[in-house]
Coordinates of C-alpha atoms and ligand atoms in Angstrom, one line a residue:
X1349 CA 0.0 0.0 0.0
X1350 CA 1.3 3.5 -0.8
X1351 CA 1.7 5.7 2.2
X1352 CA -0.5 8.7 2.2
X1353 CA 1.5 11.9 1.9
X1354 CA 0.1 13.4 5.1
X1355 CA 1.6 10.4 6.8
X1356 CA 5.2 11.0 5.8
X1357 CA 7.8 13.2 7.4
X1358 CA 11.3 13.7 6.0
X1359 CA 13.9 15.0 8.4
X1360 CA 17.7 15.3 8.7
X1361 CA 19.6 15.3 11.9
X1362 CA 22.3 18.0 11.8
X1363 CA 24.8 19.3 14.4
X1364 CA 28.3 20.0 15.3
X1365 CA 30.6 16.9 15.6
X1366 CA 29.9 14.6 18.5
X1367 CA 26.8 16.3 19.7
X1368 CA 25.0 12.9 19.6
X1369 CA 23.2 12.6 16.3
X1370 CA 24.0 8.9 15.6
X1371 CA 23.3 7.9 19.2
X1372 CA 19.9 9.6 19.1
X1373 CA 19.1 7.7 15.9
X1374 CA 19.9 4.5 17.7
X1375 CA 17.3 5.4 20.4
X1376 CA 14.8 6.4 17.7
X1377 CA 15.2 3.1 15.9
X1378 CA 15.0 1.1 19.2
X1379 CA 11.8 2.8 20.3
X1380 CA 10.1 2.4 17.0
X1381 CA 10.3 -1.3 17.6
X1382 CA 12.2 -2.3 14.5
X1383 CA 14.5 -4.6 16.5
X1384 CA 13.4 -7.8 18.1
X1385 CA 13.2 -7.6 21.9
X1386 CA 16.4 -9.6 22.5
X1387 CA 18.3 -8.5 19.4
X1388 CA 21.8 -7.3 20.1
X1389 CA 22.3 -4.0 18.3
X1390 CA 25.7 -2.3 18.2
X1391 CA 26.0 1.2 19.4
X1392 CA 25.8 3.9 16.7
X1393 CA 24.5 1.3 14.3
X1394 CA 24.4 3.7 11.4
X1395 CA 28.1 4.4 11.6
X1396 CA 28.5 1.1 9.7
X1397 CA 31.6 1.9 7.6
X1398 CA 34.9 0.5 9.0
X1399 CA 36.6 3.9 9.4
X1400 CA 33.5 5.4 11.0
X1401 CA 33.6 2.8 13.7
X1402 CA 37.4 3.1 14.2
X1403 CA 37.3 6.9 14.5
X1404 CA 34.0 7.2 16.3
X1405 CA 32.7 9.7 13.8
X1406 CA 30.1 9.8 11.0
X1407 CA 31.7 10.3 7.6
X1408 CA 28.8 9.6 5.2
X1409 CA 25.1 10.6 5.5
X1410 CA 22.8 7.7 5.8
X1411 CA 19.1 7.1 5.4
X1412 CA 16.8 5.2 7.7
X1413 CA 13.1 5.3 8.5
X1414 CA 10.8 4.5 11.4
X1415 CA 7.1 4.4 11.9
X1416 CA 5.3 6.3 14.7
X1417 CA 1.5 6.6 15.1
X1418 CA 1.1 5.4 11.6
X1419 CA 3.4 8.0 10.2
X1420 CA 6.6 7.1 8.4
X1421 CA 9.5 9.3 9.5
X1422 CA 12.3 9.2 7.0
X1423 CA 15.5 10.2 8.8
X1424 CA 18.9 11.2 7.4
X1425 CA 21.8 11.1 9.8
X1426 CA 24.6 13.5 8.8
X1427 CA 28.2 13.9 9.8
X1428 CA 29.1 16.8 12.1
X1429 CA 32.8 17.2 11.3
X1430 CA 33.4 20.3 9.3
X1431 CA 35.4 18.5 6.6
X1432 CA 32.3 16.5 5.7
X1433 CA 30.0 19.5 5.4
X1434 CA 29.4 18.6 1.7
X1435 CA 27.6 15.5 2.9
X1436 CA 25.1 17.6 4.8
X1437 CA 24.6 20.0 1.9
X1438 CA 23.8 17.2 -0.6
X1439 CA 21.1 15.6 1.5
X1440 CA 19.1 18.6 2.5
X1441 CA 17.1 18.5 -0.7
X1442 CA 15.5 15.3 0.5
X1443 CA 14.0 16.7 3.7
X1444 CA 11.4 19.3 4.9
X1445 CA 12.7 19.7 8.4
X1446 CA 15.8 19.3 10.5
X1447 CA 16.5 18.4 14.1
X1448 CA 19.3 20.8 15.1
X1449 CA 21.0 19.0 17.9
X1450 CA 23.0 21.0 20.4
X1451 CA 25.1 19.6 23.2
X1452 CA 23.5 21.0 26.5
X1453 CA 27.0 21.8 27.8
X1454 CA 29.1 22.8 24.7
X1455 CA 26.4 24.9 23.2
X1456 CA 26.6 26.5 19.8
X1457 CA 29.8 25.4 18.0
X1458 CA 31.3 26.3 14.6
X1459 CA 29.6 23.5 12.7
X1460 CA 26.2 24.3 14.4
X1461 CA 26.3 27.6 12.6
X1462 CA 27.3 26.1 9.3
X1463 CA 24.6 23.4 9.2
X1464 CA 21.9 25.7 10.5
X1465 CA 22.8 28.3 7.9
X1466 CA 22.4 25.7 5.1
X1467 CA 19.1 24.5 6.5
X1468 CA 17.6 28.0 6.9
X1469 CA 18.7 29.0 3.4
X1470 CA 16.7 26.1 2.1
X1471 CA 13.7 27.1 4.1
X1472 CA 13.6 23.9 6.2
X1473 CA 11.6 23.7 9.4
X1474 CA 14.0 23.5 12.3
X1475 CA 13.4 21.8 15.6
X1476 CA 16.1 22.6 18.2
X1477 CA 17.0 19.6 20.3
X1478 CA 19.1 20.4 23.4
X1479 CA 20.8 17.0 23.7
X1480 CA 22.9 15.3 26.4
X1481 CA 20.7 16.9 29.0
X1482 CA 21.9 14.1 31.3
X1483 CA 25.4 15.7 31.5
X1484 CA 26.0 17.2 35.0
X1485 CA 27.5 20.4 33.6
X1486 CA 24.5 20.9 31.3
X1487 CA 23.4 24.5 31.0
X1488 CA 20.2 24.3 28.8
X1489 CA 18.8 27.8 29.3
X1490 CA 22.1 29.5 28.3
X1491 CA 22.4 27.2 25.3
X1492 CA 18.9 28.1 24.1
X1493 CA 19.8 31.8 24.3
X1494 CA 22.9 31.1 22.3
X1495 CA 20.9 29.3 19.7
X1496 CA 18.3 32.0 19.5
X1497 CA 21.1 34.6 18.9
X1498 CA 22.5 32.4 16.2
X1499 CA 19.1 32.2 14.4
X1500 CA 19.0 36.0 14.5
X1501 CA 22.5 36.4 13.3
X1502 CA 21.8 34.0 10.4
X1503 CA 18.7 36.2 9.6
X1504 CA 16.1 33.5 10.2
X1505 CA 12.6 34.5 9.2
X1506 CA 10.0 35.2 11.9
X1507 CA 8.5 31.8 11.3
X1508 CA 11.9 30.0 11.6
X1509 CA 12.6 32.0 14.8
X1510 CA 9.6 30.5 16.4
X1511 CA 11.4 27.2 16.6
X1512 CA 10.2 24.5 19.0
X1513 CA 12.6 23.2 21.5
X1514 CA 12.9 19.6 22.8
X1515 CA 15.3 18.5 25.6
X1516 CA 16.8 15.1 25.2
X1517 CA 19.3 12.5 26.2
X1518 CA 19.9 10.4 23.1
X1519 CA 22.1 8.1 25.2
X1520 CA 19.3 7.4 27.7
X1521 CA 16.5 7.5 25.0
X1522 CA 14.4 10.2 26.7
X1523 CA 13.1 13.5 25.6
X1524 CA 11.1 16.3 27.3
X1525 CA 9.0 19.3 26.2
X1526 CA 10.1 21.1 29.4
X1527 CA 12.9 20.5 31.9
X1528 CA 11.6 18.7 34.9
X1529 CA 8.8 17.0 33.0
X1530 CA 8.1 13.3 33.5
X1531 CA 9.2 11.3 30.5
X1532 CA 10.6 7.8 30.0
X1533 CA 11.0 7.8 26.2
X1534 CA 11.3 9.8 23.1
X1535 CA 7.6 10.4 22.5
X1536 CA 7.9 14.2 23.1
X1537 CA 10.4 14.3 20.3
X1538 CA 8.4 12.1 17.9
X1539 CA 5.2 14.2 18.6
X1540 CA 7.1 17.4 18.0
X1541 CA 8.3 16.1 14.6
X1542 CA 4.7 15.1 13.6
X1543 CA 3.4 18.5 14.7
X1544 CA 6.0 20.9 13.3
X1545 CA 7.6 19.3 10.3
X1546 CA 5.3 19.7 7.3
X1547 CA 4.5 16.6 5.3
X1548 CA 6.1 16.8 1.9
X1549 CA 4.4 18.6 -0.9
X1550 CA 4.4 17.8 -4.6
X1551 CA 1.6 16.9 -7.1
X1552 CA 1.0 13.2 -7.1
X1553 CA -0.7 13.4 -10.5
X1554 CA 2.0 15.4 -12.2
X1555 CA 4.7 13.8 -14.4
X1556 CA 7.3 11.9 -12.4
X1557 CA 10.4 13.8 -11.2
X1558 CA 13.0 12.5 -8.7
X1559 CA 16.3 14.3 -7.8
X1560 CA 19.1 11.9 -6.8
X1561 CA 20.8 13.0 -3.6
X1562 CA 22.6 9.8 -2.6
X1563 CA 24.1 6.7 -4.2
X1564 CA 24.5 3.3 -2.6
X1565 CA 25.7 -0.1 -3.9
X1566 CA 24.4 -3.6 -3.4
X1567 CA 26.1 -6.7 -4.6
X1568 CA 22.9 -8.1 -6.0
X1569 CA 21.2 -5.2 -7.7
X1570 CA 24.2 -2.9 -8.3
X1571 CA 23.8 0.8 -8.1
X1572 CA 21.0 2.2 -6.0
X1573 CA 19.9 5.8 -6.5
X1574 CA 18.3 7.6 -3.6
X1575 CA 16.2 10.7 -3.5
X1576 CA 12.9 12.3 -2.7
X1577 CA 10.1 12.1 -5.3
X1578 CA 9.4 15.7 -6.2
X1579 CA 6.1 15.0 -8.1
X1580 CA 4.2 12.1 -9.7
X1581 CA 4.6 8.4 -8.9
X1582 CA 6.8 5.5 -9.9
X1583 CA 6.5 1.7 -10.2
X1584 CA 8.8 -1.1 -11.0
X1585 CA 9.2 -1.5 -14.7
X1586 CA 8.4 2.1 -15.6
X1587 CA 10.2 3.5 -18.6
X1588 CA 11.6 6.8 -17.6
X1589 CA 14.6 9.0 -18.5
X1590 CA 17.6 10.1 -16.6
X1591 CA 18.5 13.8 -17.1
X1592 CA 22.2 14.2 -16.4
X1593 CA 23.9 17.3 -15.1
X1594 CA 25.7 17.7 -18.4
X1595 CA 22.4 17.9 -20.3
X1596 CA 22.3 14.3 -21.7
X1597 CA 19.1 12.4 -21.5
X1598 CA 19.1 8.7 -21.3
X1599 CA 16.1 6.3 -21.3
X1600 CA 16.1 3.6 -18.5
X1601 CA 13.7 1.0 -17.1
X1602 CA 13.2 1.0 -13.4
X1603 CA 14.4 -2.3 -12.0
X1604 CA 12.8 -1.9 -8.5
X1605 CA 11.5 0.7 -6.2
X1606 CA 12.4 0.5 -2.5
X1607 CA 11.7 2.5 0.6
X1608 CA 13.7 2.5 3.9
X1609 CA 12.5 0.6 6.9
X1610 CA 14.8 0.7 9.9
X1611 CA 18.1 -0.6 8.7
X1612 CA 16.7 -2.3 5.7
X1613 CA 15.2 -1.4 2.3
X1614 CA 12.0 -3.0 1.3
X1615 CA 10.6 -3.3 -2.1
X1616 CA 7.3 -1.6 -2.9
X1617 CA 5.0 -1.7 -5.9
X1618 CA 4.6 2.0 -6.2
X1619 CA 5.8 5.2 -4.5
X1620 CA 4.6 8.7 -5.0
X1621 CA 5.5 12.4 -4.4
X1622 CA 7.0 13.1 -1.0
X1623 CA 8.4 9.6 -0.4
X1624 CA 12.2 9.0 -0.1
X1625 CA 12.9 6.1 -2.4
X1626 CA 15.7 3.9 -3.7
X1627 CA 15.5 2.9 -7.3
X1628 CA 17.6 0.4 -9.2
X1629 CA 18.2 -0.3 -12.9
X1630 CA 20.0 2.9 -13.7
X1631 CA 23.6 1.9 -14.0
X1632 CA 25.6 5.0 -14.3
X1633 CA 23.2 7.4 -12.6
X1634 CA 24.9 9.8 -10.2
X1635 CA 24.1 12.4 -7.5
X1636 CA 22.5 15.5 -8.9
X1637 CA 20.8 13.7 -11.9
X1638 CA 17.0 13.9 -12.2
X1639 CA 14.9 10.9 -13.1
X1640 CA 11.9 12.1 -15.1
X1641 CA 8.8 11.0 -16.9
X1642 CA 9.9 10.1 -20.4
X1643 CA 7.6 12.7 -21.9
X1644 CA 8.7 15.4 -19.5
X1645 CA 12.5 15.5 -19.2
X1646 CA 12.6 18.4 -16.8
X1647 CA 15.8 18.3 -14.6
X1648 CA 15.7 19.9 -11.1
X1649 CA 18.5 22.2 -9.9
X1650 CA 20.9 20.6 -7.4
X1651 CA 22.3 22.4 -4.4
X1652 CA 25.5 24.3 -4.8
X1653 CA 28.2 22.6 -2.8
X1654 CA 30.8 24.8 -1.2
X1655 CA 34.2 24.8 -2.9
X1656 CA 37.2 22.8 -1.6
X1657 CA 39.8 24.8 0.3
X1658 CA 42.8 22.4 0.5
X1659 CA 44.6 20.3 -2.1
X1660 CA 47.4 17.8 -2.5
X1661 CA 49.0 15.8 -5.2
X1662 CA 48.3 12.1 -5.6
X1663 CA 51.2 10.5 -7.4
X1664 CA 52.0 7.1 -8.7
X1665 CA 54.4 5.4 -6.3
X1666 CA 58.0 5.7 -7.6
X1667 CA 59.9 4.9 -4.4
X1668 CA 62.5 2.0 -4.5
X1669 CA 59.8 -0.2 -2.9
X1670 CA 57.1 0.7 -5.5
X1671 CA 54.8 -2.1 -6.5
X1672 CA 55.9 -4.5 -3.7
X1673 CA 53.0 -4.0 -1.3
X1674 CA 49.9 -2.9 -3.2
X1675 CA 47.5 -4.5 -5.7
X1676 CA 46.6 -1.4 -7.6
X1677 CA 49.7 0.6 -8.4
X1678 CA 49.5 2.1 -11.9
X1679 CA 48.5 5.5 -13.1
X1680 CA 45.4 4.0 -14.7
X1681 CA 44.3 2.5 -11.4
X1682 CA 44.9 5.7 -9.5
X1683 CA 43.1 7.7 -12.1
X1684 CA 40.0 5.5 -12.3
X1685 CA 39.7 5.3 -8.5
X1686 CA 40.0 9.0 -8.0
X1687 CA 37.5 9.9 -10.7
X1688 CA 35.0 7.3 -9.3
X1689 CA 35.3 8.9 -5.9
X1690 CA 34.3 12.2 -7.3
X1691 CA 30.9 10.9 -8.3
X1692 CA 29.7 10.4 -4.7
X1693 CA 32.1 12.5 -2.7
X1694 CA 30.7 15.8 -3.9
X1695 CA 33.0 18.3 -2.3
X1696 CA 36.0 16.5 -3.7
X1697 CA 37.7 17.7 -6.9
X1698 CA 40.2 15.7 -9.0
X1699 CA 42.2 17.3 -11.8
X1700 CA 44.7 15.9 -14.2
X1701 CA 48.0 17.7 -14.4
X1702 CA 50.8 17.9 -17.0
X1703 CA 52.0 14.5 -15.9
X1704 CA 49.9 11.4 -16.3
X1705 CA 51.3 10.1 -13.0
X1706 CA 50.2 13.0 -11.0
X1707 CA 46.7 14.2 -10.0
X1708 CA 45.6 17.2 -8.1
X1709 CA 43.0 16.3 -5.5
X1710 CA 41.1 19.0 -3.6
X1711 CA 38.9 18.7 -0.6
X1712 CA 37.4 20.5 2.4
X1713 CA 40.1 19.8 4.9
X1714 CA 42.9 17.5 6.0
X1715 CA 40.5 14.9 7.4
X1716 CA 38.4 14.9 4.2
X1717 CA 41.5 13.9 2.2
X1718 CA 43.1 11.6 4.8
X1719 CA 39.9 9.5 5.0
X1720 CA 40.1 9.1 1.2
X1721 CA 43.8 8.1 1.4
X1722 CA 43.1 5.6 4.2
X1723 CA 40.1 4.1 2.3
X1724 CA 42.1 3.6 -0.8
X1725 CA 45.0 2.1 1.0
X1726 CA 42.7 -0.5 2.6
X1727 CA 41.3 -1.3 -0.8
X1728 CA 44.8 -2.3 -1.9
X1729 CA 46.0 1.0 -3.6
X1730 CA 49.6 2.1 -3.4
X1731 CA 50.5 5.7 -4.2
X1732 CA 52.2 8.9 -2.8
X1733 CA 50.8 12.2 -1.7
X1734 CA 52.3 15.6 -1.2
X1735 CA 52.0 18.1 1.6
X1736 CA 48.5 19.6 1.8
X1737 CA 48.3 23.2 0.5
X1738 CA 45.5 25.7 0.9
X1739 CA 43.7 26.9 -2.3
X1740 CA 44.4 30.6 -2.7
X1741 CA 42.7 32.8 -5.3
X1742 CA 42.8 36.2 -6.7
X1743 CA 39.8 38.4 -6.0
X1744 CA 39.9 41.8 -7.8
X1745 CA 43.6 41.3 -8.5
X1746 CA 44.4 40.7 -4.8
X1747 CA 45.7 37.4 -3.5
X1748 CA 43.2 35.8 -1.0
X1749 CA 43.4 32.8 1.2
X1750 CA 40.9 30.6 3.0
X1751 CA 40.2 31.5 6.6
X1752 CA 39.0 29.3 9.4
X1753 CA 36.9 30.2 12.4
X1754 CA 38.6 28.4 15.3
X1755 CA 37.1 27.8 18.7
X1756 CA 39.3 26.4 21.5
X1757 CA 38.2 25.3 24.9
X1758 CA 41.3 25.1 27.2
X1759 CA 42.2 25.2 30.8
X1760 CA 42.8 28.9 31.7
X1761 CA 46.5 28.4 32.4
X1762 CA 47.2 27.6 28.7
X1763 CA 45.6 30.8 27.4
X1764 CA 49.0 32.6 27.1
X1765 CA 50.9 29.9 25.2
X1766 CA 47.9 29.2 22.9
X1767 CA 47.5 32.9 22.0
X1768 CA 51.2 33.1 21.3
X1769 CA 51.2 30.0 19.1
X1770 CA 48.2 31.2 17.1
X1771 CA 49.6 34.7 16.9
X1772 CA 52.6 33.2 15.1
X1773 CA 50.2 31.5 12.8
X1774 CA 48.5 34.8 12.0
X1775 CA 45.5 34.1 14.1
X1776 CA 43.4 37.0 15.3
X1777 CA 41.3 36.8 18.5
X1778 CA 37.6 37.5 17.9
X1779 CA 36.1 36.6 21.1
X1780 CA 37.0 35.6 24.7
X1781 CA 34.3 34.0 26.8
X1782 CA 34.4 34.4 30.5
X1783 CA 35.9 31.3 32.1
X1784 CA 33.7 28.7 33.7
X1785 CA 34.8 25.6 35.6
X1786 CA 38.5 26.4 35.0
X1787 CA 38.0 26.3 31.2
X1788 CA 38.1 29.3 28.9
X1789 CA 36.7 29.5 25.4
X1790 CA 38.7 31.6 22.8
X1791 CA 37.5 32.3 19.3
X1792 CA 39.9 33.1 16.5
X1793 CA 40.0 33.9 12.8
X1794 CA 43.0 32.1 11.4
X1795 CA 44.3 31.4 7.9
X1796 CA 43.6 27.7 7.0
X1797 CA 47.4 27.6 6.2
X1798 CA 48.2 28.3 9.8
X1799 CA 46.1 25.4 11.1
X1800 CA 48.0 22.8 9.0
X1801 CA 50.0 20.9 11.6
X1802 CA 48.5 22.9 14.5
X1803 CA 46.4 20.1 16.1
X1804 CA 49.4 18.1 17.4
X1805 CA 51.0 21.3 18.7
X1806 CA 47.7 22.2 20.4
X1807 CA 47.4 18.9 22.1
X1808 CA 51.0 19.0 23.4
X1809 CA 50.6 22.6 24.6
X1810 CA 47.4 21.8 26.5
X1811 CA 48.6 18.4 27.6
X1812 CA 45.6 16.8 25.9
X1813 CA 43.2 18.9 27.9
X1814 CA 42.0 21.2 25.2
X1815 CA 39.3 20.9 22.5
X1816 CA 39.6 22.6 19.2
X1817 CA 37.1 23.0 16.4
X1818 CA 37.2 25.0 13.3
X1819 CA 35.1 25.7 10.2
X1820 CA 35.7 27.5 6.9
X1821 CA 35.1 31.2 7.2
X1822 CA 35.4 32.7 3.7
X1823 CA 38.4 34.1 1.9
X1824 CA 40.5 37.1 3.1
X1825 CA 43.5 38.9 1.7
X1826 CA 46.7 36.9 2.2
X1827 CA 48.0 37.4 5.7
X1828 CA 51.8 37.1 5.0
X1829 CA 54.4 34.4 5.5
X1830 CA 53.9 31.9 8.3
X1831 CA 57.1 30.2 9.4
X1832 CA 57.3 26.6 8.4
X1833 CA 58.2 23.6 10.5
X1834 CA 61.1 24.5 12.8
X1835 CA 62.8 21.1 12.7
X1836 CA 64.4 19.2 9.9
X1837 CA 64.1 15.5 9.0
X1838 CA 66.5 12.7 9.6
X1839 CA 67.1 11.0 6.3
X1840 CA 68.4 7.5 5.6
X1841 CA 71.7 7.5 3.7
X1842 CA 71.3 4.0 2.1
X1843 CA 68.9 1.3 1.3
X1844 CA 68.8 -1.7 3.6
X1845 CA 67.5 -2.8 7.0
X1846 CA 67.7 -0.6 10.1
X1847 CA 69.9 -2.2 12.8
X1848 CA 70.4 -1.3 16.5
X1849 CA 73.8 0.1 16.1
X1850 CA 72.8 2.5 13.3
X1851 CA 69.6 3.5 15.1
X1852 CA 71.5 4.0 18.4
X1853 CA 73.7 6.6 16.7
X1854 CA 70.9 8.2 14.9
X1855 CA 68.6 8.6 17.9
X1856 CA 71.1 11.1 19.4
X1857 CA 70.2 13.4 16.6
X1858 CA 66.4 13.6 17.1
X1859 CA 63.3 11.4 17.3
X1860 CA 63.2 8.2 15.2
X1861 CA 60.1 7.0 13.4
X1862 CA 61.4 3.5 12.7
X1863 CA 62.8 0.6 14.7
X1864 CA 65.3 -2.3 14.2
X1865 CA 64.3 -4.6 11.3
X1866 CA 62.4 -1.9 9.4
X1867 CA 63.4 -1.6 5.7
X1868 CA 64.5 1.7 4.6
X1869 CA 65.8 3.3 1.3
X1870 CA 68.1 6.1 0.5
X1871 CA 66.2 9.4 0.9
X1872 CA 63.5 8.0 3.2
X1873 CA 62.7 10.1 6.2
X1874 CA 63.4 8.0 9.3
X1875 CA 62.9 10.7 12.0
X1876 CA 62.6 14.3 13.1
X1877 CA 65.9 16.1 13.6
X1878 CA 66.4 18.1 16.8
X1879 CA 67.7 20.9 14.6
X1880 CA 66.3 23.1 11.9
X1881 CA 68.1 21.5 9.0
X1882 CA 67.7 18.0 7.5
X1883 CA 70.4 15.5 8.5
X1884 CA 71.4 12.3 6.7
X1885 CA 72.0 9.4 9.0
X1886 CA 72.9 5.8 8.4
X1887 CA 70.5 3.6 10.3
X1888 CA 71.7 0.5 8.5
X1889 CA 75.3 0.8 9.8
X1890 CA 76.5 -2.2 11.7
X1891 CA 79.2 -2.0 14.3
X1892 CA 82.6 -2.7 12.8
X1893 CA 83.5 -6.1 14.0
X1894 CA 87.0 -6.1 15.4
X1895 CA 86.8 -9.2 17.5
X1896 CA 84.3 -11.8 18.6
X1897 CA 83.2 -10.2 21.8
X1898 CA 82.2 -6.9 20.3
X1899 CA 80.0 -8.7 17.6
X1900 CA 77.3 -9.6 20.2
X1901 CA 77.3 -6.3 22.0
X1902 CA 74.7 -4.7 19.6
X1903 CA 71.9 -6.2 21.8
X1904 CA 73.1 -4.2 24.8
X1905 CA 72.4 -0.9 23.0
X1906 CA 69.4 0.9 24.6
X1907 CA 67.0 2.1 21.9
X1908 CA 64.3 4.6 22.6
X1909 CA 61.0 3.2 21.2
X1910 CA 60.3 4.9 17.8
X1911 CA 57.5 7.3 17.4
X1912 CA 55.2 5.7 14.9
X1913 CA 53.5 8.3 12.8
X1914 CA 49.8 7.8 11.8
X1915 CA 48.7 9.1 8.4
X1916 CA 47.3 12.3 10.0
X1917 CA 50.6 12.8 11.9
X1918 CA 52.5 12.4 8.6
X1919 CA 50.3 15.0 7.0
X1920 CA 51.0 17.4 9.8
X1921 CA 54.8 16.7 9.7
X1922 CA 55.6 16.6 6.0
X1923 CA 57.6 19.4 4.4
X1924 CA 57.3 20.9 0.9
X1925 CA 60.1 18.8 -0.5
X1926 CA 58.8 15.5 0.9
X1927 CA 56.1 12.9 0.0
X1928 CA 54.1 10.4 1.9
X1929 CA 54.3 6.9 0.4
X1930 CA 51.1 5.0 1.2
X1931 CA 50.7 1.3 0.7
X1932 CA 48.3 -1.2 2.2
X1933 CA 51.2 -2.2 4.6
X1934 CA 53.1 0.9 5.3
X1935 CA 53.0 4.7 5.5
X1936 CA 56.5 6.1 4.9
X1937 CA 57.8 9.6 4.5
X1938 CA 60.4 10.3 1.9
X1939 CA 62.3 13.2 0.3
X1940 CA 61.0 14.0 -3.2
X1941 CA 64.6 13.8 -4.4
X1942 CA 66.1 10.6 -2.9
X1943 CA 69.8 11.1 -3.5
X1944 CA 71.6 13.4 -1.1
X1945 CA 73.9 14.6 -3.8
X1946 CA 71.0 15.6 -6.1
X1947 CA 69.2 17.3 -3.2
X1948 CA 72.3 19.4 -2.4
X1949 CA 72.6 20.4 -6.0
X1950 CA 68.9 21.4 -6.1
X1951 CA 69.3 23.4 -3.0
X1952 CA 72.3 25.3 -4.4
X1953 CA 70.3 26.0 -7.6
X1954 CA 67.5 27.5 -5.5
X1955 CA 69.9 29.6 -3.5
X1956 CA 71.5 30.9 -6.7
X1957 CA 68.2 32.0 -8.2
X1958 CA 67.2 34.1 -5.2
Ligands
LIG497 N1 26.3 12.1 28.2 C1 25.8 11.8 27.0 N2 26.6 11.5 26.0 C2 26.2 11.2 24.8 C3 24.8 11.3 24.5 N3 24.6 11.0 23.2 C4 25.8 10.7 22.7 N4 26.7 10.8 23.6 C5 28.2 10.5 23.5 O1 28.7 11.5 22.6 C6 29.7 10.9 21.7 C7 29.3 11.2 20.3 O2 28.1 10.6 19.9 P1 27.7 10.3 18.4 O3 26.3 9.8 18.5 O4 28.7 9.6 17.7 O5 27.7 11.8 17.9 P2 27.5 12.4 16.4 O6 26.8 13.7 16.5 O7 26.8 11.3 15.6 O8 29.0 12.5 15.9 P3 29.4 12.8 14.4 O9 28.5 12.0 13.5 O10 30.8 12.3 14.2 O11 29.3 14.3 14.2 C8 29.7 9.5 22.0 O12 30.8 9.2 22.9 C9 28.4 9.2 22.7 O13 28.5 8.2 23.7 C10 23.9 11.7 25.5 O14 22.7 11.9 25.4 N5 24.5 12.0 26.7
LIG498 MG1 27.3 10.6 13.8

C-alpha cells in the first residue's frame, strides 16, 4: 500500500561533531520497535563503515526510517565534522525539516552555525534539540539563548525564529518538552516532529520527477539511486529518462522501487511524491541527476556545494619499494579510482596535471583527504601524496586565502601559550568568553594555512586537555608568511634494513620514526631532527667487528622506542620537499629527491636563483 503523503515526514539530523546525532538515531530506531526484543544491536549502528567505527565519527550521510503513530518518519543522519559539510549539503534536498542537535554543555559550536545556515537558506523547518541533557554540567537555558542569537545572526525568518525546543538525552533515550517534566521515552520528540515538520508537498498526478541525492551499492542489484520524489509516482518496470547534469538524456527502465524501513530497504509496488525512495536499474546514474517521466524530461537544480579549500598531489608510487606491497599501483588504477570517488564525494575535486602520474585532489580539509587516502590504502592501492596546501585565489587582483573560524576550549593556564602559538600563525582573537569551571573559550580567525600541523601542537601545549574546532570562514587577503616547520628531517643514507647500532647513533640526533628490522631506502625520512636542517643518518650501519666479543654487543644498546606516525601525523609533519608513500602495509615519509647529492645540487640552484 502506498503511504498517504500526510503520513510522511522527512527530516535530517544536523549538528556539530559529537553532539550525539547517531546515538539519538539508535534510540529512535529502538523505540520504534524495529529490533526484536532480544536483538543485540551495536552502538551507533548507522556508523557502519569501518573507518567510521574506528574513528567514532560519522563520515557519510545515511538514510533510515521509522514508523510512529502510523506516520513514516524518514530520517537522514549526517556527519558533524566540518570536513564533511558537503555530505550535509547534498542531502538537505530530501527533507522538509531538520533536528538541530546542540550539546547542552558545549552549546553552539562552529559547525552548528554552518549546518543551520544551510538548513535555513533552504527554508527547512528547524526543531532545536538540546541534547545530552543528562550531563551534569548541562546549561540548557544559556544554550537556548545562544541558539536564539545564532538564528537572529543568520537572519532567520520570523517563522523560523519561532522554533520548537525539545530537551533530550539520546544516550538514555528520553526527551522532554520542558525540563523537569516526566518522561521515560522519546515520545515528546516524535510528537514534535509530527506536529511541526510539514508533510512533503508535490503533485501526485503530475509527471514523475526525482532528484538523486545519494548513491548506494548492493552486490545483487548494483547501483542504487536515492532521493525524494518531487512529483508524480513511480512503479517497478516504468520506462523513464535520466536527465544528467551535463544535459544528456538517457532512457532507462526502473528495476525496482524500494523504501527505507529501519536498517533495511523494502521493495514496494509503487511510490509517490514526497516519499524518499531507492531505485535500481540505472547503472551510471549519479548524484545531482534527475529521473523524469519520459515525456517530460525536466531536470531539477541541485544544491551548490561549497568549494574545496585544500589540495594535494596524488602520485604514482616511484619509491624504490614501489609495487611490492599494493595490488593497484599504476597511473590508470589511480586515475580510475579518484574519478570514481568524485561521483559520490561531492565536495572532492580531481584534476589531471601535465604528468599522467600526478593528480591534483582538492577537498574541504585534511580529514576529508586523509579519509580518502586511508580508504584507498585499505582497498589495496599504493601511491604517494604531497603536503596539503590551501587553495588561494585572486579576487579583484588581490591574493586571497581561505580563513577558518577556530574555537578552542582550554584550561585557563594555557591561554597565554595558545594565544602566542596562534599569533605566530597569523590568528586573530575574535572573542574571549568568561571562564567557567576552570576552562576558557577563545575564538579566532586564522588562515587555514596556519592550522596545518596545529592540532598536534595544540594537544601537546594543552597536555591533551584542550578541545579545538574550526570551520571554513570565507576568503580574506593573504596574511603574510607563516614560518614553516622548525625542525628538519632525519634521512636514511642508504637502502637496507635498520639495525640497532645505526639506530642508536641516529637517535642522538632527534626522534626516530622506525625501529630495528624496518626496511629503509636512501632518501627515506626516518625521524625528526632536533635541529632546523635536515640531516642524513645511516640507520643500516653495523658495528665494525674487530673481535668476537664486540660482535654480540649490539643487543646491549638501549634504543628509545620509535614514534610511529599515523597518516594524520605524517600529513602534519611533512615538508614541501617531501612525500608520503602510502601502501596497504606501510606509511612512509620520503624526500622527493632521494639522492643526497642531487638534493644538495637542487638546494644550491634554489639559492643561486634568489
Ligand atoms: N552524556 C551523553 N553522552 C552522549 C549522548 N549522546 C551521545 N553521547 C556521546 O557523545 C559521543 C558522540 O556521539 P555520536 O552519536 O557519535 O555523535 P554524532 O553527533 O553522531 O557525531 P558525528 O556524527 O561524528 O558528528 C559518544 O561518545 C556518545 O556516547 C547523551 O545523550 N548523553
Ligand atoms: Mg554521527
